[in-house]
Coordinates of C-alpha atoms in Angstrom, one line a residue:
X1 CA -128.3 57.2 17.6
X2 CA -130.9 54.7 18.9
X3 CA -134.6 54.9 18.3
X4 CA -136.4 57.2 20.9
X5 CA -137.9 55.2 23.8
X6 CA -140.4 56.6 26.3
X7 CA -139.0 57.0 29.8
X8 CA -140.2 57.9 33.2
X9 CA -138.3 61.2 33.0
X10 CA -139.8 62.1 29.6
X11 CA -141.8 65.4 30.1
X12 CA -139.6 66.5 33.0
X13 CA -138.4 70.1 32.7
X14 CA -134.9 70.8 34.1
X15 CA -134.4 74.2 35.7
X16 CA -137.4 75.6 33.9
X17 CA -135.7 75.4 30.5
X18 CA -134.9 72.0 29.1
X19 CA -138.0 69.8 28.5
X20 CA -137.0 66.1 28.3
X21 CA -138.4 64.0 25.5
X22 CA -137.9 60.3 24.7
X23 CA -134.7 58.5 25.7
X24 CA -132.2 58.2 22.9
X25 CA -129.5 56.0 24.5
X26 CA -128.4 54.6 27.8
X27 CA -124.7 53.9 28.6
X28 CA -122.7 52.7 31.6
X29 CA -122.6 56.1 33.2
X30 CA -125.4 58.2 31.8
X31 CA -128.7 58.4 29.9
X32 CA -129.2 60.7 26.9
X33 CA -132.6 62.2 26.1
X34 CA -133.9 64.2 23.2
X35 CA -135.0 67.5 24.6
X36 CA -136.2 71.0 23.7
X37 CA -134.6 74.2 24.9
X38 CA -137.7 76.3 25.7
X39 CA -135.8 79.5 25.9
X40 CA -134.2 79.3 22.4
X41 CA -136.9 76.9 21.0
X42 CA -134.4 74.5 19.6
X43 CA -133.8 70.7 19.8
X44 CA -130.9 69.6 22.0
X45 CA -129.6 66.4 23.7
X46 CA -129.5 66.2 27.5
X47 CA -127.2 63.7 29.2
X48 CA -128.1 62.8 32.8
X49 CA -125.6 61.0 35.0
X50 CA -127.1 57.8 36.5
X51 CA -128.5 58.5 40.0
X52 CA -126.4 55.8 41.7
X53 CA -123.2 57.4 40.2
X54 CA -124.3 60.9 41.1
X55 CA -123.5 60.0 44.7
X56 CA -119.9 58.9 43.7
X57 CA -117.7 62.0 43.9
X58 CA -115.2 60.5 41.4
X59 CA -117.9 59.8 38.8
X60 CA -119.5 63.2 39.3
X61 CA -116.0 64.8 38.8
X62 CA -115.4 62.9 35.6
X63 CA -118.8 64.0 34.4
X64 CA -118.1 67.7 35.2
X65 CA -114.7 67.3 33.5
X66 CA -116.5 66.2 30.3
X67 CA -118.4 69.5 30.3
X68 CA -115.3 71.6 30.9
X69 CA -113.2 69.6 28.4
X70 CA -115.7 69.5 25.5
X71 CA -116.8 73.1 26.1
X72 CA -113.2 74.1 25.3
X73 CA -113.5 72.5 21.8
X74 CA -115.1 74.2 18.9
X75 CA -114.7 72.0 15.9
X76 CA -116.9 70.7 13.1
X77 CA -116.0 67.1 14.0
X78 CA -116.6 67.4 17.8
X79 CA -120.1 67.4 19.4
X80 CA -120.6 70.8 21.1
X81 CA -121.5 71.1 24.8
X82 CA -123.9 74.0 25.3
X83 CA -124.7 74.0 29.0
X84 CA -124.6 72.1 32.2
X85 CA -126.6 72.0 35.5
X86 CA -128.2 69.8 38.1
X87 CA -131.7 68.2 38.2
X88 CA -134.0 68.9 41.2
X89 CA -132.6 65.8 42.9
X90 CA -129.0 67.0 42.4
X91 CA -128.1 64.7 39.4
X92 CA -125.6 66.5 37.1
X93 CA -126.5 66.9 33.5
X94 CA -125.0 68.2 30.2
X95 CA -126.8 69.9 27.4
X96 CA -125.3 69.0 24.0
X97 CA -125.8 69.6 20.3
X98 CA -128.4 67.1 19.0
X99 CA -126.9 65.0 16.2
X100 CA -129.7 63.3 14.2
X101 CA -128.2 60.2 12.7
X102 CA -126.7 56.8 13.5
X103 CA -123.5 55.9 15.3
X104 CA -120.6 54.3 13.5
X105 CA -121.3 51.1 15.5
X106 CA -124.7 50.9 13.8
X107 CA -123.1 51.4 10.4
X108 CA -120.7 48.5 11.1
X109 CA -123.5 46.3 12.4
X110 CA -125.6 46.9 9.3
X111 CA -122.9 46.8 6.7
X112 CA -119.9 45.0 8.1
X113 CA -116.5 46.0 6.7
X114 CA -116.4 49.3 4.7
X115 CA -114.6 49.8 1.4
X116 CA -111.1 51.3 1.8
X117 CA -112.1 54.8 0.5
X118 CA -115.0 55.0 2.9
X119 CA -113.0 53.7 5.9
X120 CA -110.3 56.3 5.2
X121 CA -113.0 59.1 4.9
X122 CA -114.4 58.1 8.4
X123 CA -110.9 57.9 9.9
X124 CA -109.9 61.3 8.5
X125 CA -112.9 63.1 10.1
X126 CA -112.3 61.2 13.4
X127 CA -108.6 62.1 13.5
X128 CA -109.4 65.8 12.6
X129 CA -111.7 66.0 15.7
X130 CA -109.3 64.2 18.0
X131 CA -106.4 66.4 16.7
X132 CA -108.3 69.5 17.9
X133 CA -108.7 67.8 21.4
X134 CA -105.0 66.9 21.5
X135 CA -104.0 70.5 20.5
X136 CA -106.1 71.7 23.5
X137 CA -104.1 69.3 25.8
X138 CA -107.0 66.8 26.2
X139 CA -107.0 63.0 25.9
X140 CA -110.3 61.4 25.0
X141 CA -109.5 57.9 26.5
X142 CA -112.7 56.2 25.1
X143 CA -112.4 56.3 21.3
X144 CA -114.7 53.7 19.8
X145 CA -117.5 53.4 17.1
X146 CA -120.2 54.1 19.7
X147 CA -118.8 57.5 20.2
X148 CA -118.6 58.5 16.5
X149 CA -121.9 60.0 15.2
X150 CA -123.1 60.7 11.7
X151 CA -125.7 63.2 10.9
X152 CA -128.1 63.3 8.0
X153 CA -125.7 65.4 5.9
X154 CA -122.9 63.0 6.4
X155 CA -120.9 65.1 9.0
X156 CA -118.9 62.9 11.3
X157 CA -118.5 64.0 14.9
X158 CA -116.7 62.7 18.0
X159 CA -118.8 62.5 21.2
X160 CA -118.7 61.4 24.8
X161 CA -115.7 63.0 26.4
X162 CA -116.8 61.4 29.7
X163 CA -113.4 59.9 30.4
X164 CA -111.4 62.9 29.1
X165 CA -108.4 64.0 31.1
X166 CA -106.0 66.8 30.8
X167 CA -102.7 65.5 29.3
X168 CA -100.9 66.0 32.6
X169 CA -103.4 64.1 34.7
X170 CA -103.2 60.3 35.0
X171 CA -104.7 57.5 37.1
X172 CA -102.7 55.0 38.9
X173 CA -105.4 52.8 40.5
X174 CA -105.1 50.0 38.1
X175 CA -108.8 50.2 37.1
X176 CA -109.3 50.2 33.4
X177 CA -111.6 53.1 32.2
X178 CA -113.0 53.1 28.7
X179 CA -113.8 50.0 26.5
X180 CA -111.4 47.1 26.7
X181 CA -111.7 46.3 23.0
X182 CA -110.0 49.6 22.1
X183 CA -107.8 50.1 25.1
X184 CA -104.1 50.7 24.6
X185 CA -101.7 48.4 26.5
X186 CA -100.6 51.2 28.9
X187 CA -104.3 51.9 29.8
X188 CA -104.9 48.2 30.5
X189 CA -101.8 48.0 32.7
X190 CA -102.6 51.3 34.6
X191 CA -99.6 53.1 33.3
X192 CA -99.2 56.7 32.0
X193 CA -101.8 57.6 29.4
X194 CA -101.4 60.4 26.8
X195 CA -102.5 61.2 23.3
X196 CA -100.8 58.1 21.9
X197 CA -103.4 56.0 23.7
X198 CA -106.1 57.7 21.6
X199 CA -104.0 57.0 18.5
X200 CA -104.0 53.3 19.4
X201 CA -107.8 53.2 19.9
X202 CA -108.2 55.0 16.5
X203 CA -106.0 52.3 14.9
X204 CA -108.2 49.6 16.3
X205 CA -111.2 51.4 14.9
X206 CA -109.6 51.5 11.5
X207 CA -108.9 47.8 11.8
X208 CA -112.6 47.2 12.5
X209 CA -113.7 49.4 9.6
X210 CA -111.5 47.5 7.2
X211 CA -112.1 43.9 8.5
X212 CA -115.6 44.1 10.0
X213 CA -114.4 43.0 13.4
X214 CA -111.9 44.0 16.1
X215 CA -108.5 42.4 16.3
X216 CA -109.3 40.7 19.6
X217 CA -112.6 39.3 20.8
X218 CA -113.8 37.4 23.8
X219 CA -114.5 38.1 27.5
X220 CA -113.2 41.5 28.7
X221 CA -110.3 40.0 30.8
X222 CA -109.1 37.9 27.8
X223 CA -109.3 40.9 25.5
X224 CA -107.5 43.1 28.0
X225 CA -104.7 40.6 28.3
X226 CA -104.4 40.3 24.5
X227 CA -103.9 44.1 24.2
X228 CA -101.4 44.0 27.1
X229 CA -99.4 41.0 26.0
X230 CA -99.0 41.0 22.3
X231 CA -99.1 43.1 19.1
X232 CA -102.3 43.7 17.1
X233 CA -102.3 41.2 14.1
X234 CA -101.8 42.4 10.5
X235 CA -105.2 43.7 9.2
X236 CA -104.5 41.8 6.0
X237 CA -104.9 38.5 7.8
X238 CA -108.6 39.4 8.2
X239 CA -109.0 41.6 5.1
X240 CA -106.6 40.4 2.4
X241 CA -107.6 43.2 0.0
X242 CA -106.3 46.1 2.1
X243 CA -103.5 48.0 0.4
X244 CA -100.1 47.7 2.0
X245 CA -99.8 51.4 2.9
X246 CA -103.1 51.3 4.7
X247 CA -102.1 48.1 6.6
X248 CA -98.8 49.8 7.6
X249 CA -100.8 52.8 8.9
X250 CA -102.9 50.4 11.1
X251 CA -99.7 48.7 12.4
X252 CA -98.0 52.0 13.3
X253 CA -101.0 53.3 15.1
X254 CA -101.4 50.1 17.1
X255 CA -97.7 49.6 18.0
X256 CA -97.4 48.0 21.4
X257 CA -94.8 50.5 22.5
X258 CA -96.2 54.1 22.6
X259 CA -92.8 55.4 21.4
X260 CA -93.4 53.6 18.1
X261 CA -96.8 55.3 17.4
X262 CA -97.6 58.7 15.9
X263 CA -97.2 61.3 18.7
X264 CA -100.8 62.4 18.5
X265 CA -103.9 62.5 16.2
X266 CA -102.6 65.4 14.2
X267 CA -99.4 63.5 13.3
X268 CA -101.5 60.4 12.4
X269 CA -103.7 62.6 10.3
X270 CA -100.7 63.7 8.3
X271 CA -99.6 60.1 7.8
X272 CA -103.2 59.2 6.7
X273 CA -103.2 61.9 4.0
X274 CA -99.7 60.8 2.9
X275 CA -101.0 57.2 2.6
X276 CA -104.0 58.4 0.5
X277 CA -101.7 60.3 -1.8
X278 CA -99.4 57.3 -2.1
X279 CA -102.2 55.1 -3.3
X280 CA -102.0 57.0 -6.6
X281 CA -105.7 57.3 -7.4
X282 CA -108.6 59.5 -6.4
X283 CA -111.1 57.9 -4.0
X284 CA -114.7 59.1 -4.5
X285 CA -116.1 60.3 -1.2
X286 CA -119.1 58.3 -0.1
X287 CA -120.6 60.1 2.8
X288 CA -122.2 57.7 5.3
X289 CA -125.8 58.6 6.0
X290 CA -126.0 61.5 3.5
X291 CA -129.0 62.1 1.3
X292 CA -128.0 62.1 -2.4
X293 CA -128.4 65.4 -4.3
X294 CA -131.1 65.5 -6.9
X295 CA -129.8 64.7 -10.4
X296 CA -126.4 63.3 -9.2
X297 CA -125.2 59.7 -8.8
X298 CA -126.6 58.5 -5.5
X299 CA -124.2 58.3 -2.6
X300 CA -124.7 55.1 -0.7
X301 CA -127.2 55.8 2.1
X302 CA -127.5 53.5 5.1
X303 CA -130.8 51.6 4.9
X304 CA -131.9 53.3 1.7
X305 CA -134.0 51.4 -0.9
X306 CA -132.0 50.7 -4.1
X307 CA -132.7 53.2 -6.9
X308 CA -135.0 52.1 -9.7
X309 CA -138.1 51.3 -7.9
X310 CA -141.2 53.5 -7.6
X311 CA -142.5 52.0 -4.4
X312 CA -145.7 53.4 -3.1
X313 CA -146.9 53.3 0.4
X314 CA -150.1 51.2 0.5
X315 CA -152.4 51.7 3.4
X316 CA -152.9 48.3 5.1
X317 CA -156.3 47.0 4.2
X318 CA -157.0 49.4 1.3
X319 CA -158.1 48.0 -2.1
X320 CA -155.4 48.0 -4.8
X321 CA -155.7 50.5 -7.6
X322 CA -157.9 49.4 -10.4
X323 CA -160.7 48.2 -8.3
X324 CA -162.7 51.3 -8.7
X325 CA -162.0 52.7 -5.3
X326 CA -165.6 52.2 -4.2
X327 CA -166.4 51.8 -0.5
X328 CA -168.8 49.1 0.4
X329 CA -171.0 49.4 3.5
X330 CA -170.7 46.3 5.6
X331 CA -173.8 44.2 5.2
X332 CA -175.0 46.2 2.1
X333 CA -177.1 44.4 -0.5
X334 CA -175.7 44.3 -4.1
X335 CA -178.3 45.5 -6.5
X336 CA -178.1 44.0 -10.0
X337 CA -176.8 46.5 -12.5
X338 CA -173.5 47.2 -10.8
X339 CA -174.7 49.6 -8.0
X340 CA -174.6 49.0 -4.4
X341 CA -177.7 49.8 -2.3
X342 CA -177.2 50.6 1.3
X343 CA -179.6 48.6 3.4
X344 CA -181.3 50.7 6.1
X345 CA -182.5 49.0 9.3
X346 CA -185.7 50.2 10.7
X347 CA -186.4 50.7 14.3
X348 CA -187.4 47.5 16.0
X349 CA -185.7 45.3 13.5
X350 CA -184.2 42.1 14.9
X351 CA -180.4 42.1 15.5
X352 CA -178.6 40.4 12.7
X353 CA -175.0 39.4 12.2
X354 CA -173.1 41.6 9.7
X355 CA -172.9 40.0 6.3
X356 CA -175.7 37.5 6.8
X357 CA -178.2 37.0 4.0
X358 CA -181.7 38.3 4.6
X359 CA -184.3 35.6 3.9
X360 CA -186.6 36.4 1.0
X361 CA -189.7 38.3 2.1
X362 CA -192.9 36.2 2.4
X363 CA -196.4 37.2 2.6
X364 CA -196.6 35.5 6.0
X365 CA -193.7 34.3 8.1
X366 CA -193.5 30.8 9.6
X367 CA -194.7 32.3 12.9
X368 CA -197.8 33.5 11.2
X369 CA -196.8 37.1 11.3
X370 CA -197.9 39.3 8.4
X371 CA -194.9 41.7 9.0
X372 CA -192.9 41.5 5.7
X373 CA -189.6 42.4 7.5
X374 CA -189.9 39.6 10.1
X375 CA -187.7 36.6 9.3
X376 CA -189.2 33.2 8.4
X377 CA -187.3 31.6 11.2
X378 CA -187.0 33.4 14.5
X379 CA -183.6 33.1 16.3
X380 CA -182.9 34.0 19.9
X381 CA -180.2 36.7 19.8
X382 CA -178.5 35.7 23.0
X383 CA -176.9 32.5 21.6
X384 CA -174.9 34.1 18.7
X385 CA -173.7 36.9 21.0
X386 CA -172.6 34.3 23.6
X387 CA -170.8 32.3 21.0
X388 CA -169.1 35.3 19.6
X389 CA -168.0 36.3 23.1
X390 CA -166.6 32.9 23.8
X391 CA -164.7 32.9 20.5
X392 CA -163.3 36.4 21.2
X393 CA -162.1 35.4 24.7
X394 CA -160.5 32.2 23.3
X395 CA -158.8 34.2 20.5
X396 CA -157.4 36.7 23.1
X397 CA -156.2 33.9 25.3
X398 CA -154.4 32.3 22.3
X399 CA -152.9 35.6 21.3
X400 CA -151.8 36.3 24.9
X401 CA -150.2 32.9 25.2
X402 CA -148.4 33.3 21.9
X403 CA -147.2 36.8 22.8
X404 CA -146.0 35.6 26.2
X405 CA -144.2 32.6 24.6
X406 CA -142.5 35.0 22.2
X407 CA -141.6 37.5 24.9
X408 CA -140.0 34.9 27.2
X409 CA -138.7 32.7 24.4
X410 CA -137.1 34.7 21.7
X411 CA -138.3 38.3 22.4
X412 CA -137.0 41.0 24.7
X413 CA -137.7 38.8 27.7
X414 CA -135.6 35.9 26.5
X415 CA -132.9 34.7 28.8
X416 CA -129.3 36.0 28.1
X417 CA -126.0 34.8 29.3
X418 CA -124.2 36.9 32.0
X419 CA -120.9 38.1 30.4
X420 CA -117.6 37.5 32.0
X421 CA -116.6 40.9 33.5
X422 CA -114.0 39.8 36.0
X423 CA -110.9 42.0 36.1
X424 CA -112.6 45.1 34.9
X425 CA -113.7 48.3 36.7
X426 CA -117.3 48.8 37.9
X427 CA -118.2 51.3 35.2
X428 CA -116.9 49.1 32.4
X429 CA -118.6 46.0 33.8
X430 CA -121.9 47.9 33.8
X431 CA -121.4 48.8 30.2
X432 CA -120.9 45.2 29.2
X433 CA -123.9 44.0 31.2
X434 CA -126.0 46.8 29.6
X435 CA -124.8 45.7 26.2
X436 CA -126.1 42.2 26.9
X437 CA -129.5 43.6 27.9
X438 CA -128.9 43.4 31.7
X439 CA -129.5 46.8 33.3
X440 CA -130.8 45.9 36.7
X441 CA -127.3 45.9 38.3
X442 CA -126.3 46.5 41.9
X443 CA -122.8 46.5 43.4
X444 CA -121.7 44.5 46.4
X445 CA -118.3 45.1 47.8
X446 CA -116.2 42.3 49.2
X447 CA -112.6 41.9 50.4
X448 CA -110.3 39.9 48.2
X449 CA -106.7 38.9 49.0
X450 CA -105.3 39.4 45.5
X451 CA -107.6 41.7 43.4
X452 CA -106.9 45.5 43.7
X453 CA -109.5 47.7 45.2
X454 CA -112.3 48.6 42.7
X455 CA -111.8 45.5 40.5
X456 CA -114.8 43.2 39.7
X457 CA -114.1 39.7 41.0
X458 CA -117.3 38.1 40.0
X459 CA -121.1 38.3 39.5
X460 CA -124.2 36.8 41.1
X461 CA -125.5 34.9 39.1
X462 CA -122.1 33.7 37.9
X463 CA -120.8 34.5 34.4
X464 CA -122.4 32.2 31.7
X465 CA -125.6 31.9 33.8
X466 CA -128.9 32.4 31.8
X467 CA -131.0 35.2 33.3
X468 CA -133.8 37.3 32.0
X469 CA -133.3 41.0 31.3
X470 CA -135.4 42.2 34.3
X471 CA -133.6 40.0 36.8
X472 CA -131.0 41.6 39.1
X473 CA -127.3 40.9 38.6
X474 CA -124.9 41.7 41.5
X475 CA -121.4 42.9 40.7
X476 CA -119.0 41.7 43.3
X477 CA -116.3 44.4 43.6
X478 CA -113.1 44.0 45.5
X479 CA -112.2 46.3 48.4
X480 CA -108.7 44.9 48.5
X481 CA -107.4 42.6 51.1
X482 CA -109.4 42.4 54.4
X483 CA -108.1 44.8 57.0
X484 CA -107.3 43.8 60.6
X485 CA -105.9 45.7 63.5
X486 CA -102.4 44.9 64.7
X487 CA -102.5 43.8 68.3
X488 CA -100.1 45.0 71.0
X489 CA -97.5 42.2 71.6
X490 CA -94.8 44.3 73.4
X491 CA -93.9 42.8 76.7
X492 CA -94.9 39.2 75.6
X493 CA -92.6 36.4 75.1
X494 CA -91.8 35.4 71.5
X495 CA -94.1 32.4 71.4
X496 CA -97.0 34.2 73.1
X497 CA -96.6 37.1 70.7
X498 CA -96.8 34.7 67.7
X499 CA -100.0 33.1 69.0
X500 CA -101.5 36.6 69.6
X501 CA -100.7 37.7 66.1
X502 CA -102.1 34.4 64.6
X503 CA -105.4 35.0 66.4
X504 CA -105.6 38.4 64.8
X505 CA -104.9 37.0 61.3
X506 CA -101.3 38.2 61.1
X507 CA -98.0 36.4 60.9
X508 CA -94.9 37.0 63.1
X509 CA -92.2 38.4 60.9
X510 CA -88.4 38.8 61.1
X511 CA -87.1 39.0 64.7
X512 CA -84.2 41.4 65.6
X513 CA -82.4 41.0 68.9
X514 CA -81.6 44.3 70.6
X515 CA -80.0 45.0 74.0
X516 CA -82.6 45.9 76.5
X517 CA -83.2 46.0 80.3
X518 CA -86.1 43.6 79.6
X519 CA -85.7 39.9 80.1
X520 CA -84.0 38.2 77.2
X521 CA -86.6 36.8 74.7
X522 CA -89.2 39.5 75.5
X523 CA -90.7 41.5 72.6
X524 CA -89.7 45.2 73.1
X525 CA -90.9 46.6 69.8
X526 CA -93.1 45.8 66.7
X527 CA -93.7 47.2 63.2
X528 CA -96.4 48.1 62.3
X529 CA -97.3 49.5 65.7
X530 CA -100.2 48.3 67.7
X531 CA -103.6 49.7 66.6
X532 CA -102.5 50.0 62.9
X533 CA -104.9 48.7 60.2
X534 CA -103.0 46.2 58.0
X535 CA -104.0 43.6 55.4
X536 CA -104.9 40.2 56.8
X537 CA -102.0 37.8 56.5
X538 CA -99.3 40.5 56.6
X539 CA -96.2 39.9 58.7
X540 CA -95.3 42.0 61.8
X541 CA -91.6 42.6 62.5
X542 CA -90.6 42.0 66.1
X543 CA -87.7 43.5 68.2
X544 CA -86.7 41.0 70.9
X545 CA -84.6 41.8 73.9
X546 CA -81.1 40.3 74.0
X547 CA -80.8 41.2 77.6
X548 CA -78.9 44.2 79.2
X549 CA -75.7 45.1 77.5
X550 CA -72.3 45.5 79.2
X551 CA -71.8 48.7 81.2
X552 CA -68.8 49.6 79.1
X553 CA -68.1 48.8 75.4
X554 CA -65.1 46.5 74.9
X555 CA -62.0 48.2 73.3
X556 CA -61.5 47.2 69.7
X557 CA -58.9 49.7 68.5
X558 CA -56.5 48.1 65.9
X559 CA -58.8 45.1 65.3
X560 CA -60.2 44.1 61.9
X561 CA -63.5 45.8 61.4
X562 CA -65.5 42.5 61.1
X563 CA -64.1 41.2 64.4
X564 CA -64.7 44.5 66.1
X565 CA -68.3 44.6 65.1
X566 CA -68.9 41.0 66.1
X567 CA -67.4 41.6 69.6
X568 CA -69.3 44.8 70.2
X569 CA -72.7 43.3 69.1
X570 CA -72.1 40.2 71.3
X571 CA -71.7 42.6 74.2
X572 CA -75.1 44.2 73.3
X573 CA -73.7 47.4 71.7
X574 CA -75.1 48.7 68.3
X575 CA -72.3 49.6 66.0
X576 CA -71.9 52.4 63.3
X577 CA -68.9 52.2 61.0
X578 CA -67.6 55.3 59.4
X579 CA -65.0 55.5 56.6
X580 CA -64.0 59.1 56.3
X581 CA -61.5 58.6 53.4
X582 CA -63.9 56.5 51.4
X583 CA -61.3 53.7 51.2
X584 CA -61.4 50.9 53.8
X585 CA -58.3 48.9 54.8
X586 CA -60.4 47.1 57.3
X587 CA -58.7 48.4 60.5
X588 CA -60.4 50.3 63.4
X589 CA -58.5 53.5 64.1
X590 CA -60.9 55.2 66.5
X591 CA -63.8 54.2 68.8
X592 CA -66.4 56.5 70.4
X593 CA -69.3 55.5 72.7
X594 CA -72.6 57.4 72.4
X595 CA -76.1 57.0 73.8
X596 CA -77.0 55.1 70.7
X597 CA -74.1 52.7 70.5
X598 CA -70.4 52.7 69.4
X599 CA -69.1 54.6 66.4
X600 CA -66.0 53.0 64.8
X601 CA -63.7 54.9 62.4
X602 CA -62.1 52.6 59.9
X603 CA -59.2 53.0 57.5

């Protein structure tokens, strides 16, 4: 879980019950806030769909599906969904169990690869939660370290069922949902997705836990192609110390063919437990993020200080122990004998800089005054104040310049490179841009002759360009090939029809000559029909008149079927050949003329 961040919605109360606190996380589809349930007086997490997605019926439906799917699950390793509703502006939200602790991604970022026993502990809890979902007929579709949470007691839970689908529902749009780094080949290629796709993603997670990195890295399109084209490499190539049974478990889970993987998370869980038994030794459980019990050997705690030190928190600016702990008044005079006398200023005394030494009192000052408290040399107070003001302004200017230089140079305002998100879906592209620190994203649709509808074909600025986090990045999303309206070319000559189609952005396609009362060479039919929307560059089939056919069909009884057909078609008569016995000797034994042409019976 990320550190809380103030947000414009912090303090908002949803439906008179859920009071939003600081923002905890922001993903590609929703923002998560810490909140308080006023009715039950308990902390919760509220997940609000991004406003621009709330207007998308598909995104809103996926969001509602998350609520219905997760609410069906009651399991220690699955984050509970408690309620759902809509904000005053109609934005859908979910109310979830608040898990206080880091994500598995943060664990990997801070520690890198985990020891084999810890990696298997994490995987066992992850598979246990997924197995409950699979038994309920649900497929998560977005298993990754960001969606695995660890609370302070070490409990591991699976979250974010935003892409969940029932096992009998599948997409066929070709748009990849989920994170490409963990996407199964069938998900990348838009094929049927089932529980084995979650098994594949879990295998990739185990690879990362053991090796400290994913099997494929690079731009999203490169990673997607790597998953689609080839097998995941042996984890021992990246982590040679991994035992062979564990490496084989990774290989089975990430098999390219779904048929070669475990059937679901429950089956993979059984295989994992068998592997742990086959290792032939007990693995001490090291709970990630747990607080060690008093008096026991400390379990490794993320970010904890090594045992053995008695560190004290020292208030900045306080005097270290042993100095007597005495407080000295600024400007006080030190009285011989070890005490400190507080110097009291009398009314009317001249202004004096703190810490300056008071001149020794004289019977008469230089100015001739007999006042014993008047300094020997009189200073005009305006000059030191003016100097101090100038110095303060200069110091502030230097500090502001240094802060601005840091902000724009290496701080949060430093330029970042636009990642390559071509070939991904809109939601996934926004996730990658947000991961690079670019959240000011808008979508512009544009036709593309080759990219499927909904696929990102580029960005503005282009990928690799250096932009600052607050600058706007435009996602250029394909609407598919440009659509044009087929013109009406019936009644035109063949050449005129070809020119008319070319003017409309279409091509004249195959021509079929048919008998017709129209003049030979005249277009008498077209496919697709006039007024139909078709992709630019498509071909239009043309039916062209061959002239009027003979009044009577020529007789072809006893003729070979090939000669008979040729003679009838030359006379302008369509031919239908029937073989009632299913065996053709190639001889016409019957001929019948109908309104549609000539029917030949052949033996």
